Amino acid sequence: MNQKLIFLDIDGTLTEPGKNVPPRSAVEAVRKARGQGHIVVLCSGRNYGMLFPVLEYGFDGLIASAGGYIEFNGQVVYDCPMTPEQQARVLDVFKESGIYRTIGGKNCSYTDEGFKEFLAENAQSQANSELLRWRIQIESELDIHPMSEYDGEPIYGMAFMSRGAERLKKPMQVLKDEFDFCIQDEDACGIVNGELASKAFNKGKAVERLCEFLGIPRTDTIAVGDSMNDLEMLQAAETGVCMANGSPSLQKVADMICPSVTEDGLYSAFETLHLI
């Protein structure tokens, strides 16, 4: 088999949402695939600083901030934070619209005051995996600071949550020329969550950039994800794999569906694709 370049989302794919410890089977799958000469790269919406607890399990490179920062074997391949003017527009219009914001710098993330209480109230079950993911991240393992500590450092993107889609109309109108919105399906409680990122990058463009940097054709790429922010990544790769616990919308466009993250899904996918 030709050497494959494999892109792995983290939350809901490599690990359970918001966790930093992959199942033993997933660690073994990555180890065996690299042992066969394949290249395995993390590709996450998390910022660079949030990746460190996962990187210790052994990867060849990383894509952070949904494509805004790319590094391979310690070499920076791409780095594209927002301009100060863009940051100001983004922060102001979301605040004016009453939408909870979590912004990601290179090493730290910051979230609006009151967001933790909002999550505690609305993320009581698996009904909305994104809400649950953020609750776990804020309350336990991941380093997220209150917005009051934000000092203007460059940011790469923003996750947001809103009570209903109506509040998103103004931000989308104001920012549509510069930014892409990845919006998840509205849940049963009317909560809408999503991510905002510069049109200059996304996970799919990151796949293309790293392929070009390494001289690897996209016909030798595989991407594994679980949510709609992985859509472009799966579309850019030759083979797109969605977890069984993933978004129904993403499953429709995936080339393959593997078992869930808690059912050794990554190991199963690697076996099926003859990577191990």
CSV table of C-alpha atoms in Angstrom, one decimal:
chain,number,residue,atom,x,y,z
A,1,MET,CA,0.0,0.0,0.0
A,2,ASN,CA,1.1,3.6,-0.7
A,3,GLN,CA,2.0,5.8,2.2
A,4,LYS,CA,-1.2,7.5,3.4
A,5,LEU,CA,-1.6,10.9,5.0
A,6,ILE,CA,-4.3,10.5,7.7
A,7,PHE,CA,-6.1,13.5,9.2
A,8,LEU,CA,-7.9,12.9,12.6
A,9,ASP,CA,-10.4,15.1,14.4
A,10,ILE,CA,-10.1,14.9,18.1
A,11,ASP,CA,-13.4,15.5,20.0
A,12,GLY,CA,-15.9,12.8,19.2
A,13,THR,CA,-13.4,11.0,16.9
A,14,LEU,CA,-10.1,10.3,18.6
A,15,THR,CA,-11.5,11.0,22.1
A,16,GLU,CA,-14.9,11.4,23.7
A,17,PRO,CA,-16.1,15.0,23.4
A,18,GLY,CA,-14.0,17.3,25.6
A,19,LYS,CA,-11.6,14.6,26.8
A,20,ASN,CA,-7.9,14.4,26.4
A,21,VAL,CA,-7.4,10.6,26.8
A,22,PRO,CA,-8.1,8.5,23.7
A,23,PRO,CA,-9.3,4.9,24.1
A,24,ARG,CA,-6.5,2.4,24.2
A,25,SER,CA,-7.6,1.0,20.9
A,26,ALA,CA,-7.3,4.4,19.2
A,27,VAL,CA,-3.8,4.9,20.5
A,28,GLU,CA,-2.8,1.5,19.3
A,29,ALA,CA,-4.3,2.2,15.9
A,30,VAL,CA,-2.3,5.4,15.5
A,31,ARG,CA,0.9,3.6,16.7
A,32,LYS,CA,0.5,0.7,14.3
A,33,ALA,CA,-0.4,3.0,11.3
A,34,ARG,CA,2.7,5.1,11.9
A,35,GLY,CA,4.7,1.9,12.2
A,36,GLN,CA,3.5,0.9,8.8
A,37,GLY,CA,4.9,4.1,7.4
A,38,HIS,CA,1.7,6.2,7.3
A,39,ILE,CA,1.6,9.8,8.4
A,40,VAL,CA,-1.0,10.7,11.1
A,41,VAL,CA,-1.9,14.3,11.7
A,42,LEU,CA,-4.3,15.9,14.2
A,43,CYS,CA,-6.9,18.2,12.6
A,44,SER,CA,-9.0,20.0,15.2
A,45,GLY,CA,-11.0,23.1,15.9
A,46,ARG,CA,-9.0,23.3,19.2
A,47,ASN,CA,-6.3,25.9,19.4
A,48,TYR,CA,-2.6,25.0,19.5
A,49,GLY,CA,-2.4,25.2,23.3
A,50,MET,CA,-5.3,22.7,23.7
A,51,LEU,CA,-3.6,20.1,21.6
A,52,PHE,CA,-0.7,19.4,24.0
A,53,PRO,CA,-2.4,16.8,26.2
A,54,VAL,CA,-3.3,14.8,23.1
A,55,LEU,CA,0.0,15.2,21.2
A,56,GLU,CA,1.8,13.1,23.8
A,57,TYR,CA,0.2,10.0,22.2
A,58,GLY,CA,2.4,10.4,19.1
A,59,PHE,CA,1.5,12.2,15.9
A,60,ASP,CA,3.5,13.6,13.0
A,61,GLY,CA,1.9,17.0,12.8
A,62,LEU,CA,-1.0,19.1,13.8
A,63,ILE,CA,-3.7,21.3,12.3
A,64,ALA,CA,-5.1,23.7,15.0
A,65,SER,CA,-7.9,26.3,15.0
A,66,ALA,CA,-9.7,24.5,12.2
A,67,GLY,CA,-6.9,25.1,9.7
A,68,GLY,CA,-5.6,28.5,11.0
A,69,TYR,CA,-2.4,27.0,12.2
A,70,ILE,CA,-0.4,24.1,10.7
A,71,GLU,CA,2.7,22.5,12.0
A,72,PHE,CA,4.6,19.4,10.8
A,73,ASN,CA,7.5,17.8,12.7
A,74,GLY,CA,7.9,21.0,14.6
A,75,GLN,CA,8.0,23.2,11.5
A,76,VAL,CA,5.3,25.9,11.0
A,77,VAL,CA,3.6,25.4,7.7
A,78,TYR,CA,0.8,28.0,8.0
A,79,ASP,CA,-0.2,30.7,10.5
A,80,CYS,CA,-3.2,32.9,9.9
A,81,PRO,CA,-4.8,34.7,12.8
A,82,MET,CA,-7.4,37.5,12.4
A,83,THR,CA,-6.3,41.0,11.9
A,84,PRO,CA,-7.0,43.4,14.8
A,85,GLU,CA,-9.8,45.1,12.8
A,86,GLN,CA,-11.4,41.7,12.1
A,87,GLN,CA,-11.2,40.7,15.7
A,88,ALA,CA,-12.9,43.9,16.8
A,89,ARG,CA,-15.8,43.5,14.3
A,90,VAL,CA,-16.3,39.8,15.3
A,91,LEU,CA,-16.3,40.4,19.0
A,92,ASP,CA,-18.6,43.5,18.9
A,93,VAL,CA,-21.3,42.1,16.6
A,94,PHE,CA,-21.7,38.8,18.6
A,95,LYS,CA,-21.8,40.7,21.9
A,96,GLU,CA,-24.4,43.1,20.6
A,97,SER,CA,-26.5,40.1,19.4
A,98,GLY,CA,-26.5,38.4,22.8
A,99,ILE,CA,-24.6,35.3,21.7
A,100,TYR,CA,-22.2,33.5,23.9
A,101,ARG,CA,-18.6,33.6,22.5
A,102,THR,CA,-15.5,31.4,23.0
A,103,ILE,CA,-12.5,32.8,21.2
A,104,GLY,CA,-9.3,30.9,20.5
A,105,GLY,CA,-5.8,32.5,20.5
A,106,LYS,CA,-2.8,30.3,19.7
A,107,ASN,CA,-2.3,29.1,23.2
A,108,CYS,CA,-5.4,30.2,25.2
A,109,SER,CA,-9.1,30.3,24.8
A,110,TYR,CA,-11.5,32.8,26.5
A,111,THR,CA,-15.2,32.5,27.1
A,112,ASP,CA,-18.0,34.9,28.1
A,113,GLU,CA,-19.0,35.2,31.7
A,114,GLY,CA,-22.2,33.4,32.2
A,115,PHE,CA,-21.4,30.7,29.6
A,116,LYS,CA,-20.6,28.1,32.3
A,117,GLU,CA,-24.0,28.6,33.9
A,118,PHE,CA,-25.6,28.5,30.5
A,119,LEU,CA,-24.0,25.1,29.8
A,120,ALA,CA,-24.8,23.7,33.2
A,121,GLU,CA,-28.5,24.5,32.5
A,122,ASN,CA,-28.6,23.2,28.9
A,123,ALA,CA,-26.1,20.4,28.7
A,124,GLN,CA,-27.5,17.9,31.1
A,125,SER,CA,-27.4,15.0,28.6
A,126,GLN,CA,-26.1,13.8,25.3
A,127,ALA,CA,-29.0,15.6,23.5
A,128,ASN,CA,-26.6,18.2,22.2
A,129,SER,CA,-23.1,16.8,22.0
A,130,GLU,CA,-21.5,20.3,21.3
A,131,LEU,CA,-23.0,21.7,24.5
A,132,LEU,CA,-21.8,18.7,26.4
A,133,ARG,CA,-18.4,19.0,24.9
A,134,TRP,CA,-18.0,22.7,25.9
A,135,ARG,CA,-19.3,22.0,29.4
A,136,ILE,CA,-16.7,19.3,29.9
A,137,GLN,CA,-14.0,21.4,28.5
A,138,ILE,CA,-14.8,24.4,30.7
A,139,GLU,CA,-15.5,22.5,33.9
A,140,SER,CA,-12.6,20.1,33.8
A,141,GLU,CA,-9.7,19.4,31.6
A,142,LEU,CA,-9.1,22.1,29.1
A,143,ASP,CA,-7.6,25.5,29.8
A,144,ILE,CA,-10.3,28.1,29.1
A,145,HIS,CA,-10.2,31.5,30.7
A,146,PRO,CA,-12.9,34.1,31.4
A,147,MET,CA,-13.3,36.8,28.7
A,148,SER,CA,-12.3,39.4,31.3
A,149,GLU,CA,-8.7,38.1,31.1
A,150,TYR,CA,-8.5,38.5,27.3
A,151,ASP,CA,-5.8,41.1,26.5
A,152,GLY,CA,-6.1,41.4,22.7
A,153,GLU,CA,-3.8,38.6,21.6
A,154,PRO,CA,-4.4,37.4,18.0
A,155,ILE,CA,-7.3,35.0,17.6
A,156,TYR,CA,-8.0,32.4,15.0
A,157,GLY,CA,-11.6,31.7,15.3
A,158,MET,CA,-14.6,31.6,17.6
A,159,ALA,CA,-17.2,29.1,18.8
A,160,PHE,CA,-20.6,30.4,19.6
A,161,MET,CA,-23.9,29.4,21.1
A,162,SER,CA,-27.2,31.1,20.8
A,163,ARG,CA,-30.8,30.7,22.0
A,164,GLY,CA,-32.3,30.4,18.6
A,165,ALA,CA,-31.1,31.1,15.1
A,166,GLU,CA,-32.7,34.6,15.0
A,167,ARG,CA,-29.8,36.2,16.9
A,168,LEU,CA,-27.3,35.0,14.3
A,169,LYS,CA,-28.8,37.0,11.4
A,170,LYS,CA,-27.0,40.2,12.1
A,171,PRO,CA,-23.5,38.6,12.7
A,172,MET,CA,-23.9,36.5,9.5
A,173,GLN,CA,-24.9,39.6,7.5
A,174,VAL,CA,-22.1,41.8,8.8
A,175,LEU,CA,-19.4,39.2,8.5
A,176,LYS,CA,-20.4,37.1,5.5
A,177,ASP,CA,-17.8,38.5,3.2
A,178,GLU,CA,-14.8,37.7,5.4
A,179,PHE,CA,-15.8,34.7,7.4
A,180,ASP,CA,-17.5,31.3,7.0
A,181,PHE,CA,-20.1,30.0,9.5
A,182,CYS,CA,-20.3,26.3,10.4
A,183,ILE,CA,-23.6,26.0,12.2
A,184,GLN,CA,-24.8,22.7,13.8
A,185,ASP,CA,-28.4,21.6,13.7
A,186,GLU,CA,-30.7,23.4,16.2
A,187,ASP,CA,-31.4,21.1,19.1
A,188,ALA,CA,-34.7,20.3,20.7
A,189,CYS,CA,-34.3,23.2,23.2
A,190,GLY,CA,-33.7,25.7,20.4
A,191,ILE,CA,-30.0,26.0,21.1
A,192,VAL,CA,-27.9,26.8,18.1
A,193,ASN,CA,-24.1,26.4,18.2
A,194,GLY,CA,-21.4,26.7,15.6
A,195,GLU,CA,-18.0,28.0,14.7
A,196,LEU,CA,-16.7,31.1,12.8
A,197,ALA,CA,-13.5,31.1,10.9
A,198,SER,CA,-11.7,33.2,8.2
A,199,LYS,CA,-12.5,32.4,4.6
A,200,ALA,CA,-8.8,32.0,4.2
A,201,PHE,CA,-8.8,28.6,5.9
A,202,ASN,CA,-10.8,25.6,7.0
A,203,LYS,CA,-10.0,22.0,7.6
A,204,GLY,CA,-10.3,21.2,3.9
A,205,LYS,CA,-7.9,23.9,2.8
A,206,ALA,CA,-5.5,22.6,5.6
A,207,VAL,CA,-5.6,19.2,4.0
A,208,GLU,CA,-4.6,20.8,0.6
A,209,ARG,CA,-1.9,22.9,2.2
A,210,LEU,CA,-0.2,20.0,4.0
A,211,CYS,CA,-0.4,17.8,0.9
A,212,GLU,CA,1.3,20.4,-1.1
A,213,PHE,CA,3.9,21.0,1.6
A,214,LEU,CA,4.7,17.2,1.8
A,215,GLY,CA,4.4,16.5,-1.9
A,216,ILE,CA,1.7,13.9,-1.2
A,217,PRO,CA,-1.2,13.6,-3.7
A,218,ARG,CA,-4.7,13.9,-2.3
A,219,THR,CA,-5.5,10.5,-3.7
A,220,ASP,CA,-3.4,9.2,-0.8
A,221,THR,CA,-5.3,10.9,2.0
A,222,ILE,CA,-7.8,9.8,4.6
A,223,ALA,CA,-9.8,12.0,6.9
A,224,VAL,CA,-11.9,10.9,10.0
A,225,GLY,CA,-14.3,13.2,11.8
A,226,ASP,CA,-17.7,13.4,13.5
A,227,SER,CA,-19.3,16.8,13.2
A,228,MET,CA,-20.1,19.4,10.5
A,229,ASN,CA,-16.9,21.3,11.1
A,230,ASP,CA,-15.2,18.3,9.6
A,231,LEU,CA,-17.2,18.5,6.4
A,232,GLU,CA,-14.5,20.2,4.2
A,233,MET,CA,-11.9,17.9,5.6
A,234,LEU,CA,-13.8,14.8,4.6
A,235,GLN,CA,-14.6,16.3,1.2
A,236,ALA,CA,-10.9,17.3,0.6
A,237,ALA,CA,-9.6,13.8,1.4
A,238,GLU,CA,-9.7,10.9,-1.0
A,239,THR,CA,-11.6,8.8,1.7
A,240,GLY,CA,-13.8,10.5,4.2
A,241,VAL,CA,-14.8,8.5,7.3
A,242,CYS,CA,-17.5,9.6,9.8
A,243,MET,CA,-18.0,8.1,13.3
A,244,ALA,CA,-21.3,6.4,14.1
A,245,ASN,CA,-21.7,8.9,16.9
A,246,GLY,CA,-21.3,11.7,14.4
A,247,SER,CA,-23.6,14.2,12.7
A,248,PRO,CA,-26.3,12.5,10.5
A,249,SER,CA,-25.6,15.2,7.9
A,250,LEU,CA,-21.9,14.4,7.9
A,251,GLN,CA,-22.7,10.7,7.6
A,252,LYS,CA,-24.6,11.3,4.4
A,253,VAL,CA,-21.5,12.7,2.6
A,254,ALA,CA,-18.9,10.3,4.1
A,255,ASP,CA,-17.5,7.5,2.1
A,256,MET,CA,-17.6,5.2,5.1
A,257,ILE,CA,-19.1,5.1,8.6
A,258,CYS,CA,-17.2,3.4,11.4
A,259,PRO,CA,-18.3,2.4,14.9
A,260,SER,CA,-18.4,5.1,17.6
A,261,VAL,CA,-15.5,6.5,19.5
A,262,THR,CA,-16.5,4.4,22.5
A,263,GLU,CA,-16.8,1.2,20.4
A,264,ASP,CA,-13.2,1.2,19.1
A,265,GLY,CA,-14.3,3.0,16.0
A,266,LEU,CA,-10.9,4.4,15.0
A,267,TYR,CA,-9.2,1.0,15.2
A,268,SER,CA,-12.0,-0.6,13.2
A,269,ALA,CA,-11.7,2.1,10.5
A,270,PHE,CA,-8.0,1.6,10.3
A,271,GLU,CA,-8.4,-2.1,9.9
A,272,THR,CA,-11.1,-1.8,7.2
A,273,LEU,CA,-8.9,0.7,5.3
A,274,HIS,CA,-5.9,-1.7,5.6
A,275,LEU,CA,-3.8,0.8,7.4
A,276,ILE,CA,-2.9,-1.7,10.1
